[in-house]
Coordinates of C-alpha atoms and ligand atoms in Angstrom, one line a residue:
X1 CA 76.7 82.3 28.2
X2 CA 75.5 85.5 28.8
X3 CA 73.6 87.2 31.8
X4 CA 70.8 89.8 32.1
X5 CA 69.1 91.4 35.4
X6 CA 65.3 90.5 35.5
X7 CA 64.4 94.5 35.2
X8 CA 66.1 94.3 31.9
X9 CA 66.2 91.5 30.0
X10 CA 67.6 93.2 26.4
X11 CA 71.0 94.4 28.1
X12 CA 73.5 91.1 28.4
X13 CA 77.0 90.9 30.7
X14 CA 79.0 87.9 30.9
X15 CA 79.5 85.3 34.0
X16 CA 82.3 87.3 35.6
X17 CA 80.5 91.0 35.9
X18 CA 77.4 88.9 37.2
X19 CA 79.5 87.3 40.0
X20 CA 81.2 90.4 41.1
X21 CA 78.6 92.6 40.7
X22 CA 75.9 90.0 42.6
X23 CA 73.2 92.4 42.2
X24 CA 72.2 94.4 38.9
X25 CA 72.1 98.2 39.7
X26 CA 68.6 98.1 39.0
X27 CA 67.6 95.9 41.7
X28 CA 66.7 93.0 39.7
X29 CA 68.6 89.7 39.8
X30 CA 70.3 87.8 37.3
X31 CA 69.5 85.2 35.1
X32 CA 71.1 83.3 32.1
X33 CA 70.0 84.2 28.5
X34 CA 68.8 80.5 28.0
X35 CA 68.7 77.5 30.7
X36 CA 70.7 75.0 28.7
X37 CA 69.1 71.9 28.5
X38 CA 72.1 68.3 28.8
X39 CA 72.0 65.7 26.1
X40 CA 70.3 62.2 26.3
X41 CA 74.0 60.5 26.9
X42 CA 74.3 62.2 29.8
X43 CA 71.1 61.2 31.4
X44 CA 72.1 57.8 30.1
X45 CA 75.2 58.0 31.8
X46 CA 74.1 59.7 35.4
X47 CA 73.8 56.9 37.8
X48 CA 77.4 56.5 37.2
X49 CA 78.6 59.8 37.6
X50 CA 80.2 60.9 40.4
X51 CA 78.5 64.5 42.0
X52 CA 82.2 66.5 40.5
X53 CA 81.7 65.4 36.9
X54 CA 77.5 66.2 37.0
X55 CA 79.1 69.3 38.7
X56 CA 81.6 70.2 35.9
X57 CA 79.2 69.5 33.1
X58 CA 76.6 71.9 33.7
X59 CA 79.2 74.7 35.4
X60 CA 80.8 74.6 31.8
X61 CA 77.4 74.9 30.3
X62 CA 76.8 78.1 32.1
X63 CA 80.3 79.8 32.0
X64 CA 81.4 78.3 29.1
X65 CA 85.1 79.9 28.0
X66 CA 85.4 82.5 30.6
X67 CA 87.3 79.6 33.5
X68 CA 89.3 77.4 31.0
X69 CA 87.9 73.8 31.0
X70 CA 91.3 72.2 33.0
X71 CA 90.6 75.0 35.7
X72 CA 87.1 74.4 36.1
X73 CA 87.5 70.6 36.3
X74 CA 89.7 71.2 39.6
X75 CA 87.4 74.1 41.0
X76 CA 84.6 71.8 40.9
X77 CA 86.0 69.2 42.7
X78 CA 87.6 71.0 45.0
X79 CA 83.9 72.3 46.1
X80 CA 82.4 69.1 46.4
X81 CA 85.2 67.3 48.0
X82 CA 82.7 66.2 50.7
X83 CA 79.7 63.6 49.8
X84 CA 75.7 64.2 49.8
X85 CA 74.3 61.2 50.2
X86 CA 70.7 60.4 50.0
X87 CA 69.4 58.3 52.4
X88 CA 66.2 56.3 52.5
X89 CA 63.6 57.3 55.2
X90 CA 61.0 55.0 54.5
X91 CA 59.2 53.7 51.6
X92 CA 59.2 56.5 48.4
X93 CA 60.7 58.5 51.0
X94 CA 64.7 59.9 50.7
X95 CA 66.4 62.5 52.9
X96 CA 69.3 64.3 50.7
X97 CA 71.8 65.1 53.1
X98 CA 73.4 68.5 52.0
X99 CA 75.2 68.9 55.3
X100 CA 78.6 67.1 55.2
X101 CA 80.5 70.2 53.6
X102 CA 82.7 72.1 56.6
X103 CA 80.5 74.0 58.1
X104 CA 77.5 71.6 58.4
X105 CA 75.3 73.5 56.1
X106 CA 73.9 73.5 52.8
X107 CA 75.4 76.8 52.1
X108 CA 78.8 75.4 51.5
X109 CA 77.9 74.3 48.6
X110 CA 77.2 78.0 47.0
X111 CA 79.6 79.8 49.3
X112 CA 82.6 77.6 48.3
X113 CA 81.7 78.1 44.3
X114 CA 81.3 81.3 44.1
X115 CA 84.8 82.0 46.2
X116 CA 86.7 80.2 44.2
X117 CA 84.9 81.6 41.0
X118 CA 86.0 85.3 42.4
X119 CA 89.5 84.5 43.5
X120 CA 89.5 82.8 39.6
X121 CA 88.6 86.4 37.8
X122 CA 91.0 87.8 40.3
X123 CA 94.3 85.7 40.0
X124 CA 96.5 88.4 38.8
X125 CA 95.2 89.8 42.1
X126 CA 95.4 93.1 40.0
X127 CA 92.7 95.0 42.1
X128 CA 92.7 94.2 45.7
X129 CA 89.0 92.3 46.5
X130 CA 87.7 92.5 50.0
X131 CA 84.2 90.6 50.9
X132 CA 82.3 92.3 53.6
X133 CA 79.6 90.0 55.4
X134 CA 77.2 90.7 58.1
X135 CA 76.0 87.9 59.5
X136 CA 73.8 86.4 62.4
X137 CA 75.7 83.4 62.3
X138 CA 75.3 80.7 59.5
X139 CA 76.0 82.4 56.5
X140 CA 78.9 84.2 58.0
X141 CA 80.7 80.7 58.4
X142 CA 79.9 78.9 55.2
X143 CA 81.2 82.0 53.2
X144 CA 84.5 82.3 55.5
X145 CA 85.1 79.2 54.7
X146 CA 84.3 79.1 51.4
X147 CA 86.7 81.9 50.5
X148 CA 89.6 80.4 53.2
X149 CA 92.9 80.7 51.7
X150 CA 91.4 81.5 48.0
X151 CA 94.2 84.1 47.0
X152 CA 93.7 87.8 46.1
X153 CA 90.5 87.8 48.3
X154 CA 90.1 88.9 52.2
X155 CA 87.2 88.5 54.0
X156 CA 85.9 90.6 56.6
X157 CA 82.7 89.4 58.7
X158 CA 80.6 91.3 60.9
X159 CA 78.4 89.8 63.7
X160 CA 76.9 91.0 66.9
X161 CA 79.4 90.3 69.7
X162 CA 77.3 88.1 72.4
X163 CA 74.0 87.3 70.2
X164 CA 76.0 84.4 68.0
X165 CA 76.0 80.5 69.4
X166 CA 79.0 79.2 70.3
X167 CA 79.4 76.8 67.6
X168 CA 79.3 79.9 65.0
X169 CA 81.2 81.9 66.7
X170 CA 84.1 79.5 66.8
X171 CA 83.7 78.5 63.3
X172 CA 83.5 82.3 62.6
X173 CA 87.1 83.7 64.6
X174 CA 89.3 80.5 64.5
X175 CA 89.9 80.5 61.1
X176 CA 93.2 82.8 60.7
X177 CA 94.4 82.9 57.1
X178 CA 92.4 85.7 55.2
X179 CA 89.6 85.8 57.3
X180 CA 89.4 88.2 59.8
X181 CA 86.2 88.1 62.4
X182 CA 84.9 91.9 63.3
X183 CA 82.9 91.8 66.8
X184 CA 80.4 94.5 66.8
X185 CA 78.9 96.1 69.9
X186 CA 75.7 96.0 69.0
X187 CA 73.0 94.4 67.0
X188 CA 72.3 92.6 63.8
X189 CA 70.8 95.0 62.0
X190 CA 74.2 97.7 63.5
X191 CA 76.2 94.7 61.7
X192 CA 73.8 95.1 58.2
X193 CA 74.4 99.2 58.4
X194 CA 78.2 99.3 58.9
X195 CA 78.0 97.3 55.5
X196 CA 75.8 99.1 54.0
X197 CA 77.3 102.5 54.3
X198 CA 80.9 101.2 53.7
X199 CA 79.7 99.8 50.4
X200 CA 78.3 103.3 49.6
X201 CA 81.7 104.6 51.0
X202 CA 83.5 105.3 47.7
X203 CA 87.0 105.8 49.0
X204 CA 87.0 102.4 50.8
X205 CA 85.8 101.1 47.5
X206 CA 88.6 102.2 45.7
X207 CA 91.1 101.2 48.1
X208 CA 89.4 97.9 49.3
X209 CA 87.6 96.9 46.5
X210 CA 84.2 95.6 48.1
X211 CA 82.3 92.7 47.1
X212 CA 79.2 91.2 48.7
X213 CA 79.0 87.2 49.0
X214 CA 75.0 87.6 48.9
X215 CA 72.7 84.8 48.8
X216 CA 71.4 86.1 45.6
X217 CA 74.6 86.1 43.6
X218 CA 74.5 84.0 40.7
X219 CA 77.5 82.1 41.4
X220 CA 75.9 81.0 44.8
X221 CA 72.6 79.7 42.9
X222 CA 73.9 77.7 40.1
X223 CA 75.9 74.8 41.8
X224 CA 72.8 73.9 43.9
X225 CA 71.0 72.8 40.6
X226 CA 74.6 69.9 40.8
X227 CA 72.9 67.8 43.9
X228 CA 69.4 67.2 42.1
X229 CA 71.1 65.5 39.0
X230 CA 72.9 63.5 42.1
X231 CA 70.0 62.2 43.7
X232 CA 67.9 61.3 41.1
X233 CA 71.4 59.5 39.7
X234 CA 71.4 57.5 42.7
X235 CA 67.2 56.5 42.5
X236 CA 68.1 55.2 39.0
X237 CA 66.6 51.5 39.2
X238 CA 65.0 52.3 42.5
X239 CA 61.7 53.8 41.3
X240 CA 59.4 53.6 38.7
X241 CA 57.5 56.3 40.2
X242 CA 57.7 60.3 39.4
X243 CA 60.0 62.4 41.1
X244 CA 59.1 64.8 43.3
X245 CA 61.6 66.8 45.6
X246 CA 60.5 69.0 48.7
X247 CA 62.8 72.0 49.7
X248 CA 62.6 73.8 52.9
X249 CA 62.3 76.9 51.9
X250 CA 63.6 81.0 53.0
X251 CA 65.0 83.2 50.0
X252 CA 63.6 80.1 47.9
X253 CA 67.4 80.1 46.2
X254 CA 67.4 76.4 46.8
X255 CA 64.1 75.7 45.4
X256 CA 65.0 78.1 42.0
X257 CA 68.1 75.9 41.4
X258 CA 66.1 73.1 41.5
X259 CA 63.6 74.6 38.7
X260 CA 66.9 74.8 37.1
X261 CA 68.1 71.7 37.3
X262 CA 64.2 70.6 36.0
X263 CA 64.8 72.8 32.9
X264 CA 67.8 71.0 32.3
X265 CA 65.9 67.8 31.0
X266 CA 66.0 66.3 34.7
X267 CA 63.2 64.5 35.2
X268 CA 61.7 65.8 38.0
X269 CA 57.6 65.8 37.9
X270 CA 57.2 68.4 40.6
X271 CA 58.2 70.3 43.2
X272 CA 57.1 70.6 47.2
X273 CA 57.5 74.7 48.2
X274 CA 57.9 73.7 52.3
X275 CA 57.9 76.7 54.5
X276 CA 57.7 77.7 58.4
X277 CA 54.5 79.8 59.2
X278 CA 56.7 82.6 57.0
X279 CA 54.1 81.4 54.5
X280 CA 54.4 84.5 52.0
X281 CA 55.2 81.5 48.6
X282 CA 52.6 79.1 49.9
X283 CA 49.4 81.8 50.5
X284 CA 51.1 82.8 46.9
X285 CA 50.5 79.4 45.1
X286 CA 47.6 79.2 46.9
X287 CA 45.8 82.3 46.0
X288 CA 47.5 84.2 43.4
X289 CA 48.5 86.8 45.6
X290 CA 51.7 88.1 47.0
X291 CA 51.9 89.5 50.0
X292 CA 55.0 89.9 51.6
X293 CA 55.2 90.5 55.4
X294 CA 57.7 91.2 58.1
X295 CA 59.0 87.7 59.3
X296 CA 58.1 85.7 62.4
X297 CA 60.8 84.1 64.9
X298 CA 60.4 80.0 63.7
X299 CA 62.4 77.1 65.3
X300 CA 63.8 77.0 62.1
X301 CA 65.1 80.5 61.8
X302 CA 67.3 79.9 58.8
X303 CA 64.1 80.3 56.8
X304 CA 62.6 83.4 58.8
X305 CA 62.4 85.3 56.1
X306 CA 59.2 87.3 55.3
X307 CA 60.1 88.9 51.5
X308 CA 61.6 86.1 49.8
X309 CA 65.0 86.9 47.4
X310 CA 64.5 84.3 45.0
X311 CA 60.7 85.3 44.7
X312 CA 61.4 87.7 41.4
X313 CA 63.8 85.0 39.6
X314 CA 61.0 82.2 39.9
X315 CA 57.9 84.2 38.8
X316 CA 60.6 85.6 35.8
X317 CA 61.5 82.0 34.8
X318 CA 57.5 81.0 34.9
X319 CA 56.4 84.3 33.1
X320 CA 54.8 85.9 35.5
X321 CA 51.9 83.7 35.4
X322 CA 50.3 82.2 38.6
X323 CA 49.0 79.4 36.6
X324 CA 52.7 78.0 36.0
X325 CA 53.8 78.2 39.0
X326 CA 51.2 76.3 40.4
X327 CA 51.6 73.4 38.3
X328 CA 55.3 73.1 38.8
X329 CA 55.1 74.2 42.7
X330 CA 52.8 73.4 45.6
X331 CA 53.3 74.8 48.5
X332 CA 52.6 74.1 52.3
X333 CA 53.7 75.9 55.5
X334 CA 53.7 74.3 59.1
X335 CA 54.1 75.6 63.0
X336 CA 56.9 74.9 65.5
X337 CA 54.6 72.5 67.4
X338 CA 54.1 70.3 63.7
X339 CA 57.6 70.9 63.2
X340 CA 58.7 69.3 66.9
X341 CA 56.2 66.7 65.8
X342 CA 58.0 65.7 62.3
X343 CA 61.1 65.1 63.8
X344 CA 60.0 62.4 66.3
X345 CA 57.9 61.1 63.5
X346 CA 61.3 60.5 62.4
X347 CA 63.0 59.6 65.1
X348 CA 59.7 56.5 65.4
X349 CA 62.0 55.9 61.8
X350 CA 65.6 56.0 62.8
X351 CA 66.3 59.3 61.1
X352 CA 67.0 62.5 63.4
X353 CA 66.5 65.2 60.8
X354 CA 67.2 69.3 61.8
X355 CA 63.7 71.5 62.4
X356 CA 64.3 72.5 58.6
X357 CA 64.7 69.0 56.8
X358 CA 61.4 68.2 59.5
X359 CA 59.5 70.8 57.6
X360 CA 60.6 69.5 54.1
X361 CA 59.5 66.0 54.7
X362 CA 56.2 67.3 56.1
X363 CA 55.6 69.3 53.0
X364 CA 56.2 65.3 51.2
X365 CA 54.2 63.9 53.3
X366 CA 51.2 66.1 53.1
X367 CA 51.6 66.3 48.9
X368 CA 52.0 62.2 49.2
X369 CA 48.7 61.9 50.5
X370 CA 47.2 62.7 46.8
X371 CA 49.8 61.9 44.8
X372 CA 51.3 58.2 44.3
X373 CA 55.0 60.0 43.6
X374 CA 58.6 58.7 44.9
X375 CA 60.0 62.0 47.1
X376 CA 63.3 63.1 48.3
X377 CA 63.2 66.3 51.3
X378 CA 65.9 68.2 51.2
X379 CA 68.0 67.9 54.6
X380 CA 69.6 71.6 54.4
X381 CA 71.9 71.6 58.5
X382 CA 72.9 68.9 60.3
X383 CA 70.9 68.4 63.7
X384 CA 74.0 69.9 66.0
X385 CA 73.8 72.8 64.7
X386 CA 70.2 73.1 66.2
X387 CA 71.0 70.8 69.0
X388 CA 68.8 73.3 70.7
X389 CA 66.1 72.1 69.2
X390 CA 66.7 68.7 68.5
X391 CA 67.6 67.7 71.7
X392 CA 65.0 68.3 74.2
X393 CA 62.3 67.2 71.2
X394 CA 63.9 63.8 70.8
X395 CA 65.2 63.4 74.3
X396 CA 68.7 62.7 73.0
X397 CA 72.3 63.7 72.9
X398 CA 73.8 64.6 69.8
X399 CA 77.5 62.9 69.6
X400 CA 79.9 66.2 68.7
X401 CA 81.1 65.8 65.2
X402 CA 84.8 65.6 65.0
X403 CA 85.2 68.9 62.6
X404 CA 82.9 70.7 65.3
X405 CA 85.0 70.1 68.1
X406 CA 88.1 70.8 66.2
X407 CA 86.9 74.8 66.1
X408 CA 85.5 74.4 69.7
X409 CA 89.4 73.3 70.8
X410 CA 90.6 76.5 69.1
X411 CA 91.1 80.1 70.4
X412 CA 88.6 82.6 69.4
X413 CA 90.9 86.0 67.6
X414 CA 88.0 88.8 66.8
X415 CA 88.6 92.6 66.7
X416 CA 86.2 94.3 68.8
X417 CA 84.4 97.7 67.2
X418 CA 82.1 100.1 68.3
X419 CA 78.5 100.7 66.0
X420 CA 80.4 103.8 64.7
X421 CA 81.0 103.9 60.9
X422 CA 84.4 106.2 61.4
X423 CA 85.7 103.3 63.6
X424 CA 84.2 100.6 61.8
X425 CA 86.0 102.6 58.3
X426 CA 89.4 103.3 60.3
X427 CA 90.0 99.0 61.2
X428 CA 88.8 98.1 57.8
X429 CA 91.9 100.8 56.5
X430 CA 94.0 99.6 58.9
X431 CA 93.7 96.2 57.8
X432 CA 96.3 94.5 55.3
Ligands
LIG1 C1 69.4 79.1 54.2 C2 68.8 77.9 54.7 C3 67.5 77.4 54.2 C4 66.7 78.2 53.2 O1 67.3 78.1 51.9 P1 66.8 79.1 50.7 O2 67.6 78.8 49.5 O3 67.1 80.5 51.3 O4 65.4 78.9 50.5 C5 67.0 76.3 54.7 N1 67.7 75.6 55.7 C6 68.9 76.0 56.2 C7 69.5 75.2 57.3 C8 69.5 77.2 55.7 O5 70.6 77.6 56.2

């Protein structure tokens, strides 16, 4: 299979450039030539296949010869070694739990694929390969531990000493191994610029060999297109109805794997775009314009995001044409106060969702009311990791699970740095 960036489709790479390069030199993003689509006998065979075997056969699909078959049978299952069940809410109504993976969040899933897919093109550890991460907290963790222990490959994370949660920080500087956690005295955005400027740095490039572990890499969006074969495996015999899944949405990369996975042949009938009031893909669908917009502080701040990544890979796929992506997406956005009121909705059901699965069975809820459909919300961080939240909303209190408290019983080891680049440059040489 071969890749392209979306500003220029007539120039083709292959699987390995796309993952290391993660984004085209001419700001586009990449896409596959063709979305190839499975054959009837394995739709036949779904309901019995386990979520590493739907994993494998698409993965070869899209990198065909470039990780021999044998190899990419044990890289899959080594990524999904944890389960994602799907759970029924109510009636036509499933929550698809994408939270059991290490660090509690959906991310694991694309973190710990495209990891092992780097430290695959880089076993003969020939050029040293060093991922730099800023991070204000969750995506920092699900990529350290994606890349844990994966040969060839150091990680260095960045995040704003003091402005983390406890929980991340923990599951951020207890790790040991090839990880190493980088305190900055600063902000966020100080974090974002060290990056930035070492990755323009061309002596630490050459030495270090930088790589980014974006969101937008290709190798992070494929394998969520896996756990929508799994769930609508796991429906089979359960539903005559059509098929309609509801994604919380942010950089929309979830929501684009989906389309994927649709493309595939899965028989999906539509999708639910569900946002926070960072509305900009909603207002889109709605009136055929978009207008991004700097983003607003939600209670579900892992999709405060006003400019959305994913944005130029969907409109690609649907040819630019606001007509299309209307009929495969609709799109609705809700406010803290209708997201605190989802999740006791679902409490009044015996299900304690997170504020972002809250928002992505509102969005099913509100497209149920004209539309006779089975749906499944997407349930993208368990609820301790916004026990914040959760807690004084439900009038609960979260039991600890047992792989949280296994960071929270270990000793936090961070090197402190200043918000200057010629410190930030000196540790980065230092380290080996
Ligand atoms: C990142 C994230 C999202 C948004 O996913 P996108 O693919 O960026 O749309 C939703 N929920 C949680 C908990 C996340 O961490």
């Amino acid at each position: 299979m071969k890749y392209f960036s979306t500003n220029n489709p007539t120039q083709f790479i292959n699987f390995e450039t796309a993952v290391r390069k993660g984004l085209p030199d001419d700001n586009g993003l990449y896409l596959p030539e063709r979305i190839p689509v499975l054959p009837p006998s394995f739709f036949k065979s779904l309901a019995g296949l386990s979520l590493p075997q739907i994993g494998f056969e698409i993965a070869q699909r899209f990198i065909g010869e470039e990780i021999p078959t044998a190899h990419l049978k044990i890289l899959v299952e080594e990524v999904l070694n944890f389960d994602i069940p799907l759970i029924q809410v109510e009636e036509d109504m499933y929550s698809l739990e994408l939270y059991h993976g290490p660090t509690l969040a959906f991310k694991d899933v694309g973190a710990r694929f495209m990891a092992r897919c780097l430290g695959y093109f880089n076993r003969q550890a020939t050029e040293r390969v060093t991922v730099l991460a800023a991070t204000s907290g969750d995506t920092g963790s699900a990529v350290a531990h994606g890349f844990l222990g994966v040969e060839g490959v150091q990680v260095v994370l960045l995040y704003p000493k003091g402005k983390v949660s406890t929980f991340q920080e923990k599951q951020m500087t207890t790790l040991g191994q090839n990880v190493t956690a980088v305190e900055i005295e600063g902000s966020f955005d100080d974090c974002q610029r060290l990056v930035k400027t070492a990755f323009l740095d061309e002596e630490l490039n050459q030495k270090l060999g930088l790589t980014s572990a974006n969101s937008i890499n290709i190798a992070r969006l494929l394998p969520q297109s896996f756990y929508y074969f799994y769930a609508v495996g796991q429906l089979a015999g359960k539903t005559q109805k059509p098929i309609v899944f509801s994604v919380p949405s942010g950089n929309f990369g979830n929501l684009t794997a989906g389309y994927l996975a649709q493309q595939m042949g899965l028989p999906i009938h539509h999708f639910v775009a569900a946002t926070n009031s960072n509305d900009i893909v909603p207002a889109y669908i709605n009136s055929g314009v978009y207008a991004p917009k700097p983003s607003v502080q939600t209670l579900s701040n892992a999709m405060d995001v006003g400019n959305p990544s994913n944005f130029a890979r969907l409109t690609y796929l649907l040819s630019n044409s606001h007509s299309a992506f209307k009929t495969a997406f609709s799109g609705f956005a809700f406010s803290d106060n209708q997201t605190k009121e989802a999740l006791r909705q679902l409490q009044a059901l015996n299900y304690t969702a997170d504020p972002h699965g809250a928002i992505g069975y509102m969005g099913l809820k509100t497209y149920q009311q004209n539309n006779k459909v089975t749906g499944v919300f997407l349930e993208t961080a368990h609820p301790i990791k916004f026990k914040e939240v959760v807690e004084p909303v439900l009038d609960i209190t979260l039991p600890v699970p047992a792989v949280l408290q296994t960071f929270l019983n270990k000793t936090k080891v961070a090197v402190s740095c200043s918000v200057n680049y010629f410190d930030f440059k000196e540790l980065l040489l230092k380290q080996e």
